[in-house]
Short mmCIF file of C-alpha atoms in Angstrom, two decimals:
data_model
loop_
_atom_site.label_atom_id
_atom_site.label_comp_id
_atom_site.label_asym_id
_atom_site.label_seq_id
_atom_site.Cartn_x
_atom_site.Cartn_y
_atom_site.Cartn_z
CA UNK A 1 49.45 -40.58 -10.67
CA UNK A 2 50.91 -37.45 -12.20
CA UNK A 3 49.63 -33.98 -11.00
CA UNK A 4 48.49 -33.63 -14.94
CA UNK A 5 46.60 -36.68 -14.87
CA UNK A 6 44.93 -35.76 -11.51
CA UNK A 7 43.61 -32.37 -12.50
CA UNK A 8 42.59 -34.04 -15.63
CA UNK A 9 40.48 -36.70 -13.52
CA UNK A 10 39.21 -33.95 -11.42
CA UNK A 11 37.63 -31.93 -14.52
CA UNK A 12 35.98 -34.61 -15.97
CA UNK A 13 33.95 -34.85 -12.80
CA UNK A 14 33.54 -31.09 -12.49
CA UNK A 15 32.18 -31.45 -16.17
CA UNK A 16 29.14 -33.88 -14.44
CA UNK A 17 27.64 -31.37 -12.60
CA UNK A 18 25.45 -29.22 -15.15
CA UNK A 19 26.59 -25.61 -15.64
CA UNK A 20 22.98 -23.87 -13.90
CA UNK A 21 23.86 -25.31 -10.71
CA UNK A 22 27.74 -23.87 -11.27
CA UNK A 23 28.61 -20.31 -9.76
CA UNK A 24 31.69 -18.78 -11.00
CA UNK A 25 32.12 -16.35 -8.40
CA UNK A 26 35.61 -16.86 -7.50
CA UNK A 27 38.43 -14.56 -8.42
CA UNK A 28 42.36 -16.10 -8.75
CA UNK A 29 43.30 -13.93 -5.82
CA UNK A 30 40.83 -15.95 -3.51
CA UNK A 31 41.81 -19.13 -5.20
CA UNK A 32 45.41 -18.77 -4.24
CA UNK A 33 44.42 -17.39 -0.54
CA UNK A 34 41.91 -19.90 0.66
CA UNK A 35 41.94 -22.70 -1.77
CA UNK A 36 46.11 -22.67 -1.74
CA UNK A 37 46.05 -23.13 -5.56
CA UNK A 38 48.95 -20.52 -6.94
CA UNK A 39 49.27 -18.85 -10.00
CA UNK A 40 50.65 -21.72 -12.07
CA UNK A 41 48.88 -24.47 -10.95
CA UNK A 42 45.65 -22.62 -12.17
CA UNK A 43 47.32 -21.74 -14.93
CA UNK A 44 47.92 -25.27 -15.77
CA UNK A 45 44.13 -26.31 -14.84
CA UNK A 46 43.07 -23.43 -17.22
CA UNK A 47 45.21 -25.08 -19.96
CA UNK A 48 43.61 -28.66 -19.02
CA UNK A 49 39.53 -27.23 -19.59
CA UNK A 50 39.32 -25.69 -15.79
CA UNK A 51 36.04 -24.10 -16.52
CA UNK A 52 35.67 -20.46 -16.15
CA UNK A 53 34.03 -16.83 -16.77
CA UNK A 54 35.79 -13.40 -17.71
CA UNK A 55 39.18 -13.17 -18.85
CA UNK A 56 42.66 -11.89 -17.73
CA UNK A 57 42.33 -10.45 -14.22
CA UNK A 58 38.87 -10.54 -14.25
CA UNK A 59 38.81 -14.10 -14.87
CA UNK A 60 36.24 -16.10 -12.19
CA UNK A 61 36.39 -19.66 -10.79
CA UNK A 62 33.56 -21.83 -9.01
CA UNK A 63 34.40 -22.58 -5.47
CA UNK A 64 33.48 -26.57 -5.88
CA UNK A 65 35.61 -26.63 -9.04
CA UNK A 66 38.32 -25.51 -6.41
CA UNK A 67 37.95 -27.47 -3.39
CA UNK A 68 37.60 -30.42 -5.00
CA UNK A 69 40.70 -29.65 -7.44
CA UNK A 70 42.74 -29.18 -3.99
CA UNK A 71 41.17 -32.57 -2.67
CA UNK A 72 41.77 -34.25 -5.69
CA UNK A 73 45.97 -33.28 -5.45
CA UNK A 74 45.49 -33.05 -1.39
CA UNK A 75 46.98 -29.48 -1.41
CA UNK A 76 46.29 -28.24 2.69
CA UNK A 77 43.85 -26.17 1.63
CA UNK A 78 40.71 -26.05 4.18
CA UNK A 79 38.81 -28.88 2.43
CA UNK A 80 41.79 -31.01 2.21
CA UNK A 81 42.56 -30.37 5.88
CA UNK A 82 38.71 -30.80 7.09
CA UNK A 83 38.83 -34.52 5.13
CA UNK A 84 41.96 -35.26 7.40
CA UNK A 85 40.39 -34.29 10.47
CA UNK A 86 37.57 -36.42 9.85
CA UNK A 87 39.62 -39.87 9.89
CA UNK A 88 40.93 -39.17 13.10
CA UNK A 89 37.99 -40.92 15.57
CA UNK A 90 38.87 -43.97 13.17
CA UNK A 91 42.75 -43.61 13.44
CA UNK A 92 42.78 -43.71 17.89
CA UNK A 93 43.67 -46.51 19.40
CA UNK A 94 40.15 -47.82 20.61
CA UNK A 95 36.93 -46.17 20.45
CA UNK A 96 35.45 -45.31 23.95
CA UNK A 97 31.91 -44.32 25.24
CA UNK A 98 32.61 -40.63 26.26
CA UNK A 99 31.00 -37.22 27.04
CA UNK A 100 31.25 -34.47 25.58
CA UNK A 101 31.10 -31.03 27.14
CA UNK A 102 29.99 -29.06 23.65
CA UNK A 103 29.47 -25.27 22.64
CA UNK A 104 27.33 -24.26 20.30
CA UNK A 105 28.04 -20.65 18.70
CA UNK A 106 25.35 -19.13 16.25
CA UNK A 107 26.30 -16.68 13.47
CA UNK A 108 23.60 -13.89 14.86
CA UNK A 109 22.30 -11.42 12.94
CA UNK A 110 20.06 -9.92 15.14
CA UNK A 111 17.86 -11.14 18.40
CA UNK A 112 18.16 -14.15 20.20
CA UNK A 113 18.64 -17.51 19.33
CA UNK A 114 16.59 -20.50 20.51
CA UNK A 115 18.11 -23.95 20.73
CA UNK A 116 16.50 -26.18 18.07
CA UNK A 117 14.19 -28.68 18.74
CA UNK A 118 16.51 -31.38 17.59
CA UNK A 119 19.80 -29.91 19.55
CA UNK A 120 17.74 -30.13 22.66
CA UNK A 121 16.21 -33.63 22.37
CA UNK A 122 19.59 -34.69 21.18
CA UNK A 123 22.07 -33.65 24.19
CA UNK A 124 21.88 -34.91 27.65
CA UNK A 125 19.08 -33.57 29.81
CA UNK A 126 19.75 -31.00 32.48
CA UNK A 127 22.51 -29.55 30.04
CA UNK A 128 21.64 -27.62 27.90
CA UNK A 129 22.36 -24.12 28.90
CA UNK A 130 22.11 -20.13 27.57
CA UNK A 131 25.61 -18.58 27.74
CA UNK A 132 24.67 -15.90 25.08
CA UNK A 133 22.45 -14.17 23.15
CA UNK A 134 23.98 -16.79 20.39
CA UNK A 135 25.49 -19.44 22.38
CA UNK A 136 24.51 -22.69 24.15
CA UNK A 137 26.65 -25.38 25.82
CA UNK A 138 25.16 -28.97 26.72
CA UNK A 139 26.32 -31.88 26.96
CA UNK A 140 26.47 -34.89 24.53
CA UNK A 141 27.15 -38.86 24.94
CA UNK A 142 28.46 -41.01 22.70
CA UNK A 143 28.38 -44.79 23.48
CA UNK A 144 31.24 -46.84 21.60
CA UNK A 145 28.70 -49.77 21.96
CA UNK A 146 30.02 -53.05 20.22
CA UNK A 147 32.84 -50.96 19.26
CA UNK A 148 34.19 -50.43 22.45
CA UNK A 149 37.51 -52.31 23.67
CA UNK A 150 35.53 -54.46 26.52
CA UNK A 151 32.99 -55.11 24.04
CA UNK A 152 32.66 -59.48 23.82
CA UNK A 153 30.87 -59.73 20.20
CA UNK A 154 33.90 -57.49 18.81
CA UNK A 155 32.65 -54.47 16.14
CA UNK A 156 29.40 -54.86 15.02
CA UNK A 157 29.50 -56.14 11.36
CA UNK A 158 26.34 -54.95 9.28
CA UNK A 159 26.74 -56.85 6.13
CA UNK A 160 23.14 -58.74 5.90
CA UNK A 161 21.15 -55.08 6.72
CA UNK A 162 23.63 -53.43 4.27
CA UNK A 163 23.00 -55.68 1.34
CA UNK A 164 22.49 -54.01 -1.72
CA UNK A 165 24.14 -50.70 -0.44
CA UNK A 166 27.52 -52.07 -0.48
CA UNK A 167 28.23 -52.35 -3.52
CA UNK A 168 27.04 -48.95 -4.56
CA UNK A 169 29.07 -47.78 -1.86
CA UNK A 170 32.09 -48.80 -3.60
CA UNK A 171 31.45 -47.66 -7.27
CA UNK A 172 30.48 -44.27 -6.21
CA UNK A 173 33.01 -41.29 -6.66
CA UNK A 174 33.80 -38.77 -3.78
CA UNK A 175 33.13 -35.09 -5.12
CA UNK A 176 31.77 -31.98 -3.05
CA UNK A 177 28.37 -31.10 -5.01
CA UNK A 178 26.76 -27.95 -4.92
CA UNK A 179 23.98 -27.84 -2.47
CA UNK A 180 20.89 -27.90 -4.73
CA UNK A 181 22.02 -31.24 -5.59
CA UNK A 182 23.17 -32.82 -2.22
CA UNK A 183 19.50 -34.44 -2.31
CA UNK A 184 19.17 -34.98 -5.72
CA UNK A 185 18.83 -39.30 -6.12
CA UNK A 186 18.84 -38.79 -9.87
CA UNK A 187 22.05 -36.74 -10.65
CA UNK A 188 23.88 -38.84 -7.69
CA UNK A 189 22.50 -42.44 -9.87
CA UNK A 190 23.16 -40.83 -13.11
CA UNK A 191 27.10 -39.07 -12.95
CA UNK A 192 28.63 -41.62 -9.38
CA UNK A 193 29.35 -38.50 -7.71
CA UNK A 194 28.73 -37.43 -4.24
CA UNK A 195 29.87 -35.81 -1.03
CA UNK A 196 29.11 -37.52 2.57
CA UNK A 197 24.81 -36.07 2.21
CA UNK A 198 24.65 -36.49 -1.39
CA UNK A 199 25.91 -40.64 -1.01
CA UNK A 200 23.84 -40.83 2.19
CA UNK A 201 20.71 -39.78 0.41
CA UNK A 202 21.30 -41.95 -2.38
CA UNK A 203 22.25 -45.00 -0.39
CA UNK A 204 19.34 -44.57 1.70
CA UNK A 205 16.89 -44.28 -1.63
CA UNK A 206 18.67 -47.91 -2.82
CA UNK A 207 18.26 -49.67 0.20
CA UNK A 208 14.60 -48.47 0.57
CA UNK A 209 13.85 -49.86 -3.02
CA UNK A 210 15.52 -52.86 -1.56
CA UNK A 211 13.48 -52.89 1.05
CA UNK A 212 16.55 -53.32 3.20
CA UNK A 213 16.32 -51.81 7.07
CA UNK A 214 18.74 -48.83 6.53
CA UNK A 215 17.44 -45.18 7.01
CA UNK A 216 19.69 -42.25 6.40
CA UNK A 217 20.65 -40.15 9.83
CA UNK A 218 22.88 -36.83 10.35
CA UNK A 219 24.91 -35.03 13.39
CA UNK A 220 28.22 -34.62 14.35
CA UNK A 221 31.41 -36.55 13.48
CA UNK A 222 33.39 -36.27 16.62
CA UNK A 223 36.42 -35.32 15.03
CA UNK A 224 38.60 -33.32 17.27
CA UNK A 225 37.90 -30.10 18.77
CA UNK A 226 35.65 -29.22 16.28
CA UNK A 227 33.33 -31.76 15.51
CA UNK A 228 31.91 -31.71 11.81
CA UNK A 229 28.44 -31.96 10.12
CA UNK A 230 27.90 -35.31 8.39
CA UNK A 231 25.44 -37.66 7.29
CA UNK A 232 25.55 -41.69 7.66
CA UNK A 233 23.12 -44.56 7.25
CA UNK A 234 21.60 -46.25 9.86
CA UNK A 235 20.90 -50.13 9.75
CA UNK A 236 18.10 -52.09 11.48
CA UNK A 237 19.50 -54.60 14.16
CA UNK A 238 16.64 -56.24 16.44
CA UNK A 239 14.93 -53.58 17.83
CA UNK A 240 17.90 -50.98 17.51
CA UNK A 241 19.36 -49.15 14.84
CA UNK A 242 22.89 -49.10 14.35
CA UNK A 243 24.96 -46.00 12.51
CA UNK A 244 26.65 -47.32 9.29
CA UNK A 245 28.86 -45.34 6.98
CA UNK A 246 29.97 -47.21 3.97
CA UNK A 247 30.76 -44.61 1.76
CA UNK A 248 32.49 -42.46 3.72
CA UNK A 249 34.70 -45.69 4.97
CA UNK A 250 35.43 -46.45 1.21
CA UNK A 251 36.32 -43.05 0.29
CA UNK A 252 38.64 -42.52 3.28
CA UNK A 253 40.23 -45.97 2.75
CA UNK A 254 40.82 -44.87 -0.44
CA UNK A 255 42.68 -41.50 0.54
CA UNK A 256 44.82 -43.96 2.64
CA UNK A 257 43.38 -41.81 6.02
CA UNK A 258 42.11 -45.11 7.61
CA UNK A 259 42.75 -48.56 8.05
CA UNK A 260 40.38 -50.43 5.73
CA UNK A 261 40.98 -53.94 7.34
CA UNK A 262 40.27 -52.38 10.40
CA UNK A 263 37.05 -50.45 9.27
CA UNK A 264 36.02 -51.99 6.28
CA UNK A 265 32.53 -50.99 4.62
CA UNK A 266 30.20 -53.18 6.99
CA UNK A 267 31.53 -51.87 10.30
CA UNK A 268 29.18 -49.65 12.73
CA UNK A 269 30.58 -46.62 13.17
CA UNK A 270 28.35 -46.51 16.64
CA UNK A 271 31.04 -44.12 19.10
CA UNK A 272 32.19 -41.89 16.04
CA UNK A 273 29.32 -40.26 15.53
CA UNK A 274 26.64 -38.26 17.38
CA UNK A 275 22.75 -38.27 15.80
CA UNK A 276 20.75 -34.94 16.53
CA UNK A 277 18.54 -35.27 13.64
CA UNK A 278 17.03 -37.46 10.96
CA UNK A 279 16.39 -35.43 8.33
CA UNK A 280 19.26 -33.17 6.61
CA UNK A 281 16.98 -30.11 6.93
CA UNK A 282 17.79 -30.01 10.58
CA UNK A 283 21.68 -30.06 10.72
CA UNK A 284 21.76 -26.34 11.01
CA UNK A 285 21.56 -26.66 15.15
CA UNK A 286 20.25 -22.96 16.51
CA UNK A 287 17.14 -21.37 15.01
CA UNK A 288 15.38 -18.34 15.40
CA UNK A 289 12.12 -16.98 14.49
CA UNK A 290 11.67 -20.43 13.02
CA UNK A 291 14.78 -20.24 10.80
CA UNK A 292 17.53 -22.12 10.52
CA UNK A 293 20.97 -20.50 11.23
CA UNK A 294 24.56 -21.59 10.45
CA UNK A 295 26.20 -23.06 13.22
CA UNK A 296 29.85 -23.51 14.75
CA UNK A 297 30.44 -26.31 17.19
CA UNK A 298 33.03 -27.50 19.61
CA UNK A 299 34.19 -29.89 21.76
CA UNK A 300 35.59 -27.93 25.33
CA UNK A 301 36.02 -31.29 27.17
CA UNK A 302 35.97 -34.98 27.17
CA UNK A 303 35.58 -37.20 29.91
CA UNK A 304 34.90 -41.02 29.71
#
């Protein structure tokens, strides 16, 4: 595909997402800085409809309108290099029940952080321990399950819980969308596009019409040394339930970041991932004063 025909693509999807939730806040100087888009690539988006406000130097972009313009022509801007780093748990050579020794660094504005509730139900006990005024360190565990090499059924395949989920998997299109609308069934059913919580959400709402056994969870991908937020389904099996990501297997497949014979759409993801929460409210992992602050994680050791 031609760079033309990709920014092309990518507008037509930024044209989905209706202008109140848009925020054109962006000047070209920060596009070219963080997003890595330079003066005449914007220059040609401009020509091709790359929506906008002001003019000349004053001239202001929305930020999703950018990082998805550098994921859609994979330019190593941040978002591009954050969707690479997430393949990587799928791209090692086996996945392994492990520990993880884990910080956890609040952005503070004043006082002292508490751990949340869900941080501290989710690590392992005895822990979980103060370092700062803003920081914690525990410990998590991640069980590779019937993933693991040893494992005698092989990776657990999720097909008959999945059902109808599947195939709405596969016709959805990836696209980072603006927070108010990350939870937002309707706009997700109506213009295909979502990020990781926005296709999680919706997935979750058609297998619950279903009345399939899948519930939407959220964590930690353990991707590297920083391990990122993300949302997943999990699938009833027995009297467990089993993490599931179709979506975000389709969509990396399709980048090419993954092997999809190896993880196709029906695979657990059980080992990748690490639940602290069930609903998305609670992914924000340090609170204080009963409010939920932004949070930076990372992995300082792993040991099997």
């Amino acid at each position: 595909m031609s760079r033309e025909r990709a920014i092309q693509d990518v507008l037509e999807r930024a044209a989905r997402v209706p202008h109140r939730f848009r925020r054109f806040e962006v000047k070209a100087e920060t596009a070219a800085r963080v997003h890595r888009i330079d003066e005449a690539l914007l220059d040609q988006a401009l020509d091709l409809g790359l929506a906008h406000e002001g003019s000349g130097a004053d001239r202001r972009f929305d930020d999703f309108d950018l990082k998805n313009l550098g994921l859609a022509l994979r330019i190593p801007s941040p978002a591009w290099l954050q969707v690479r780093l997430s393949a990587q748990p799928y791209n090692a050579a086996a996945v392994n029940t492990a520990t993880y020794r884990t910080r956890f660094q609040g952005r503070r504005v004043s006082g002292v952080l508490e751990a949340s509730p869900q941080l501290a139900a989710g690590v392992v006990d005895g822990t979980l321990r103060r370092m700062g005024p803003d920081v914690f360190e525990a410990d998590l565990h991640a069980s590779a399950g019937e993933n693991a090499p040893d494992a005698d059924e092989g990776a657990a395949d999720c097909t008959r819980e999945l059902g109808p989920v599947l195939p709405e998997a596969a016709r959805l299109e990836y696209y980072l969308v603006p927070d108010d609308l990350r939870d937002d069934v309707g706009f997700v059913r109506e213009t295909r596009l979502a990020d990781c919580r926005a296709g999680t959400t919706y997935l979750a709402h058609v297998a619950a019409e279903a009345g399939a056994g899948v519930r939407p969870a959220g964590g930690l991908l353990l991707a590297g040394a920083f391990p990122l937020p993300h949302a997943w389904l999990e699938v009833r099996r027995g009297d467990r339930w089993l993490p599931a990501d179709p979506y975000y297997l389709v969509t990396m497949a399709g980048y090419g970041l993954l092997d999809g014979e190896r993880w196709p759409p029906h695979r657990s993801v059980v080992g990748t991932v690490w639940k602290i929460c069930g609903s998305y409210a609670d992914l924000c992992f340090l609170s204080s004063d009963g409010r939920a602050v932004k949070t930076s994680v990372r992995i300082l050791r792993r040991s099997p």
